[in-house]
Every structure is written in structure tokens, then in C-alpha cells.
Amino acid sequence: MYRLALNMLFGDRAKLAMLLCGLAFSALLMAQQTSVFFGIMSWTYTPVYNIRAPIWVSDPMVEQANDAKPMRDTDLYRVRSVDGVAWAAPLHTSFLQARMQDGNFKLITMVGIDADTFAGAPAVLSQGLIEDLRLPNTVIVDEWGAQLMGRVTKGADGKEVVIPLKVGDTFEVNDLEARIVGICKVRRAFTGGPFVYTTYDRTKQYTLGARRTLSFMLVEPQPGVDPAKLCARIEADTGLKAWTSDTVIWSWSDRSLARNTFWWFWKNTGIPFSFGTAVALGLFVGIAVSGQTFYSFVLENLKYFAAIKAMGAGMGVIARMLLVQAFTAGLLGFGLGVGMAQAIGRAMIEKGMPPFIMFPQIFWATLALVLGISLVSAIIGIIKVSRVDAATVFRG
Amino acid sequence: MSTPPAQTVAVRTRGVDMFFGDGETKVTALKQADFEANRGELIMLVGPSGCGKTTLLSVIAGTLTPQTGTVEVFGQRLDGLSQEELTAFRRKHLGFVFQSFNLIPTLSVLENVMVPLLIQGASHDVAVTKALAMLAKVGLKGREYGQPNALSGGQQQRVAIARALVHEPSLLICDEPTSALDKDTGAQIMQMVRDLSRSPERCVVVVTHDHRIFRFADRIAEMEDGRIRRVVEDAGLLDTNHL
């Protein structure tokens, strides 16, 4: 009977198309919006992701990775003296204005790293050498920044063309020259400003001699020392706050700076509500369109279901037929919707924004929700058919 | 009505009352309806609209349970069965031909005929084999894979007959089988039904208003006000003006 149930479904192409449109749209909206949401939220802890250090130490009042409350340089020595610390390096982060050659200003995130160890330096450089940061007035810019801060000119066809920054180009930060010695590949920041790396000591010049420039300390535990336990010891010994740097969203610990950053943005911004609304909309649209279309499909076939009942099919058989029809439509709609979400996501990734991360959990959750929509639709149909009297087949 | 020997009786109702609603809206459809049909017989139920033909047919088919009285089909009492048991009984012993064919338009002719077999739990291959043989028997060889809507009214009713008989039911229930057909096609269909009824293991009950097909009946039971008024063997004895 199930094969016939499927043939009944596929035989009514107009209804099937409508049903698939509703389910696919619902799956697309839920999967795409959730993936963009997690993409955007992953940008919130970009500093932790880009700067791979086992432990981060900050001022005790710091709540998340983008919230730098400068400490005294002497705090670095206190941390280094904690039992179990192999090394500790300073890190500066601040938002500054960069003045370009054409006079335009761009917001940048300046990152000052330890010139001796280069702890916290970008892992991949597409141009230049990290060691050149030791030369005077030098910086490394990320690829996004090279594009964003590039020179705009007109091409042969009259259209605007951006010529990205390259090694050797210069700009100014607080009237001080910044000469590019490298272009790096890093994940983009939630704040939108490109990352500009320089040495920790030089950040004092670029920030016009700020009294405190120590935003974070990057700490490596001695071999065999558990990072979480070392964090607790650092906090106990120094009164500072210590974080682990695990960024894997499904397994991060309570001490994770990434986790705390994620939840800080969750609680303090309207992002989850905004995306949650879109996901809920997808769910409701799916239920409404698919439920209505499937109900309409059942209504059109009601007299045939009544005839099948009269011929001796129990409600169990008919219910299973309806479930097979609804779940088949659900699976097809899910495939179409998630396929479209993936295609849009790929196009997004190529363009660089908005960020798109489809975790396996999003895939499975979307499947579960779409099948839930199908189940609701099937139940509506089953209720309708169960109320039909088999004797109605004799009433014309 | 004389009582034939029990082994020859296919369908028997005794003292069947059936009413719908209650209070002022109460409608009595059957009043002490006594009816009998024999094995190997094609019997027609006739009467004016609202006389209770369709209700009696539904009671015999086990799709309606009467408030009082007994219903017996091929030796099985239906009046005490649960809904599940009635469903199982219909599945095994009954075939239906409906007024509006009720062929599922999104299925092929072959698939429509397979439905009763699949409901019975037959495998797909067995159902295909039996349905193909039945379609050949009703003269529809070569039309198996087309859609029902592409067939003429007469051909669609043949498909319905094939569907009603493919699982070899004992009792064939036909509800106005010729109302949507022209005279010649209706005659062809009734000849086919009559031929198929000629088996001691089968009985055909036909509800109809169409006096053109009365000649195909072995007996005709005339209903009036929820009762069997009389049973005749010769259609000429009926006053067709008020039917």
C-alpha cells in the first residue's frame, strides 16, 4: 500500500509542488538563518580563534574577548611567577583609526604581540615575513583589511576597482607611519575592523603613550599541567581572571573565553532574538503552508480514502499511508531546502560575508523540525480521515 | 417472503431498525427490514429516493451497524462484530462497485485494481499478477498502465468491477452501477455482473433506480418506507412509475 500511497502523492504534481515549496522554504529559512547566526556568533570570539594560546589572563572585570581592560605591565611578572606557567606573553588589543594615503580613515583592531616570541602572531601569512615586524614602524594587515583599506580607482571600463594593500604600502595611525611588511590570513572580527598586527612595545607609540597597554596575557602551561587547574591557580595567586581558549562550540568548558564571549553577545545583543524570529517564522510558515496543502491533498482524496476504508483497510493502514506521504514530502522538501541553504552558504563563503557555519547539529535539527512539520500535517490528515464514515461511499 | 434453506442463503436481515439523529431531528431509515439474497443470485434493491435502499446496503456491507435486528452474510453474523472485525470481514468477503466509480485518479488502472489485494496483505508481485488477469477478464487488456480518467465511463466501471472482484469476494455490493452510463454500456456492464454472479459462492446485491437494467436481476426487492414491500422475479410486475 505504501508504494500506492507514494504514487497518489506523486500523481498530484500541483499539490506536491506546493507541498515541497512550503517544506523547502521552511528548511531553507531554518537552516540558512541558523547557520548565519552561528557564523556571526563565531565572529564574536575571533580573537580567541586567531590567537591560539592555551590560557588567556585578563583584568578580573573583563567579561568577553572583545572587552579589554588594560592591566599594569608588572602583572605579567606576577603571572609568570605562578607555579605551572611555562611562559607568559603580553598582548595588546585596541580599536584605532587608520588614516589612508587618500586621506580616508578606517577603523582597525590593533593587536600588539610580544616581539621576542611572536606569541599570538597570525598562523598564516600570504605575503611577507613575521620577523620583519621587528623593523621600525612595521605592521602586518589581514587580507580583509588589505582589501578594505585598499586604494579605490577607476578601471578601463569606468567602474570602481579596489587595489588591495600590499607589502611596502603605508598608512598612518595617530600620525605615526605604519609600513606593511606582511599580509596574513585570519578570521574576521565581529566588530568589522580589520586586524593590524604590530609588536607590543610599538603599540605604546600608536596609542600615544597610553599608560597601560596590557590587554591580555597569553600563557602556556608547563608540560603535564591541566590548563583549567592552572587558570584556577593564576586567579588565586594574582587576583586576575584566567580563561581557557577552547573554541569548539560543542565541547567548550565553563572557563572558555570563547564560550563566555558567545554567551555575552547572546545575552546583551538582539542577535539571537532576530535570528530566532526568522527561524520561528520558517517553522510557522512550514507548518502553515505544508499543513494546509497536505490537508487540502487529504480533502481531495477523502472519498478515495473512504472507499479504501469501505474495502476493508483499517485506520492503521491509512494512517501509515498518510505518514509515508507526509514524511516523503518532508524528506524531499528538507533536501531541497538544505541544498539551497548550502548553495547560498557557499556563495556567502566565497564573498566573505555574512559568515556561514552549518554544524552537523543544524543539519539534523532542521531535519527533525521538517519531519515534525510533516508529522503535524499527517496527524491533521489522519484525524480528518478517521472521522470519515466508510458508509459515505454509498451516498454518491 | 418464503424462507429458503439456510445453505442457499447468502444475505439475511431480520427485524433491522436503523435511525439517525434523535428527538425532533430523528430520521428512521429502516423499520423492521427483513431481506434475503441467495447464493448465485443477482438481486436488486429498488424503490423511491429515501426509502432506505442505501442504508440497507450499508448495513449489509457492514459499514453501518443497525440499532436492532440481525444481519447475516454467508453465515457470519455482523450485528455483534466490533468495528475492527467488521473491517476485517469487508476486507475478506466483500467487493464494492460505487456509483461514481471511486477510482483513484492519480493511480494507474492496474494500481487501482491492486488496492483490495494489497489491503489484504498480498505481495506487490502477486497483486500485479492477479490484477492483470482480472483486467483481461473484464476486457481491459492493454489499458492497464493508463490513468482511469483517460477511459470512457463504461471502461471506468469495468475497472471498478475488476477492482471489486480481484480478491474473489463472496458478496458483491453495487451501488447504482449504471447511473453514469448510457443504455448500451449499462447493459454490457450488467451482463458482466450477472455472469460473474453465477457461482454458488457468490451473491450480487445491486441498488438501482435504473429500470432499464431490471431484466438482469434474478429477483427484485422493492422497498418502501424503510421496509421490503415485496420481492418479485419478474420486473414487469413492478410499477416503475414511482421508483
CSV table of N, CA and C in Angstrom, one decimal, chain A residues 8 30 57 66 80 96 111 124 137 148 160 162 170 173 200 210-211 222 235 242 253 258 282 287 327 346 368 383 393:
chain,number,residue,atom,x,y,z
A,8,MET,N,0.1,8.0,-5.2
A,8,MET,CA,-1.0,9.0,-5.0
A,8,MET,C,-0.4,10.4,-4.8
A,30,MET,N,15.2,27.9,8.1
A,30,MET,CA,15.7,27.5,9.4
A,30,MET,C,17.2,27.2,9.3
A,57,VAL,N,44.8,35.5,30.2
A,57,VAL,CA,44.7,36.1,31.5
A,57,VAL,C,44.3,37.6,31.3
A,66,ASN,N,36.3,40.7,23.5
A,66,ASN,CA,36.5,42.0,22.8
A,66,ASN,C,36.5,43.1,23.8
A,80,ARG,N,53.9,35.2,35.4
A,80,ARG,CA,55.0,34.3,35.1
A,80,ARG,C,55.5,33.5,36.3
A,96,LEU,N,41.5,51.5,16.8
A,96,LEU,CA,42.1,52.8,16.5
A,96,LEU,C,41.7,53.2,15.1
A,111,VAL,N,46.6,44.8,17.1
A,111,VAL,CA,47.0,43.7,18.0
A,111,VAL,C,48.5,43.8,18.2
A,124,VAL,N,49.1,32.1,9.5
A,124,VAL,CA,49.4,32.0,8.1
A,124,VAL,C,49.6,33.4,7.5
A,137,ASN,N,58.4,50.8,12.8
A,137,ASN,CA,57.1,51.2,12.2
A,137,ASN,C,56.5,50.2,11.3
A,148,LEU,N,39.9,46.1,2.3
A,148,LEU,CA,39.0,47.2,2.8
A,148,LEU,C,39.8,48.6,2.8
A,160,GLU,N,34.5,51.3,-10.6
A,160,GLU,CA,35.4,51.4,-9.5
A,160,GLU,C,36.1,50.1,-9.2
A,162,VAL,N,39.1,48.2,-6.6
A,162,VAL,CA,39.9,48.3,-5.4
A,162,VAL,C,41.2,47.7,-5.6
A,170,THR,N,52.0,52.0,2.9
A,170,THR,CA,51.9,52.6,4.2
A,170,THR,C,50.6,53.3,4.5
A,173,VAL,N,48.7,55.8,11.8
A,173,VAL,CA,47.9,55.6,12.9
A,173,VAL,C,48.3,56.6,14.0
A,200,TYR,N,54.2,44.5,20.6
A,200,TYR,CA,53.5,45.0,21.8
A,200,TYR,C,54.1,46.3,22.2
A,210,ALA,N,49.9,55.4,25.9
A,210,ALA,CA,48.9,55.1,26.9
A,210,ALA,C,49.6,54.5,28.1
A,211,ARG,N,49.1,54.8,29.3
A,211,ARG,CA,49.8,54.4,30.5
A,211,ARG,C,49.8,52.8,30.6
A,222,GLN,N,53.1,24.5,31.8
A,222,GLN,CA,54.2,23.6,31.7
A,222,GLN,C,53.7,22.2,31.3
A,235,GLU,N,44.3,32.6,39.1
A,235,GLU,CA,43.3,33.5,39.7
A,235,GLU,C,43.5,33.6,41.2
A,242,ALA,N,41.5,34.2,34.6
A,242,ALA,CA,42.2,33.3,33.6
A,242,ALA,C,41.2,32.5,32.9
A,253,SER,N,34.5,24.5,27.7
A,253,SER,CA,34.3,24.4,29.1
A,253,SER,C,33.7,25.8,29.6
A,258,ALA,N,36.0,31.9,24.7
A,258,ALA,CA,35.1,31.9,23.6
A,258,ALA,C,33.7,31.7,24.0
A,282,GLY,N,10.2,30.5,9.9
A,282,GLY,CA,10.4,29.4,9.0
A,282,GLY,C,9.6,28.2,9.4
A,287,ILE,N,4.8,24.9,8.8
A,287,ILE,CA,3.6,24.2,9.4
A,287,ILE,C,2.3,24.7,8.7
A,327,PHE,N,6.0,12.1,5.3
A,327,PHE,CA,7.4,12.1,5.5
A,327,PHE,C,8.2,12.1,4.2
A,346,ARG,N,27.7,28.6,0.4
A,346,ARG,CA,28.9,28.5,-0.4
A,346,ARG,C,29.2,29.9,-1.1
A,368,ALA,N,14.9,17.2,11.8
A,368,ALA,CA,13.9,16.9,12.8
A,368,ALA,C,12.7,17.8,12.8
A,383,ILE,N,-6.6,12.6,11.4
A,383,ILE,CA,-7.8,13.0,12.1
A,383,ILE,C,-9.0,13.1,11.2
A,393,VAL,N,-19.4,6.3,1.2
A,393,VAL,CA,-19.1,6.0,-0.2
A,393,VAL,C,-20.4,5.6,-1.0
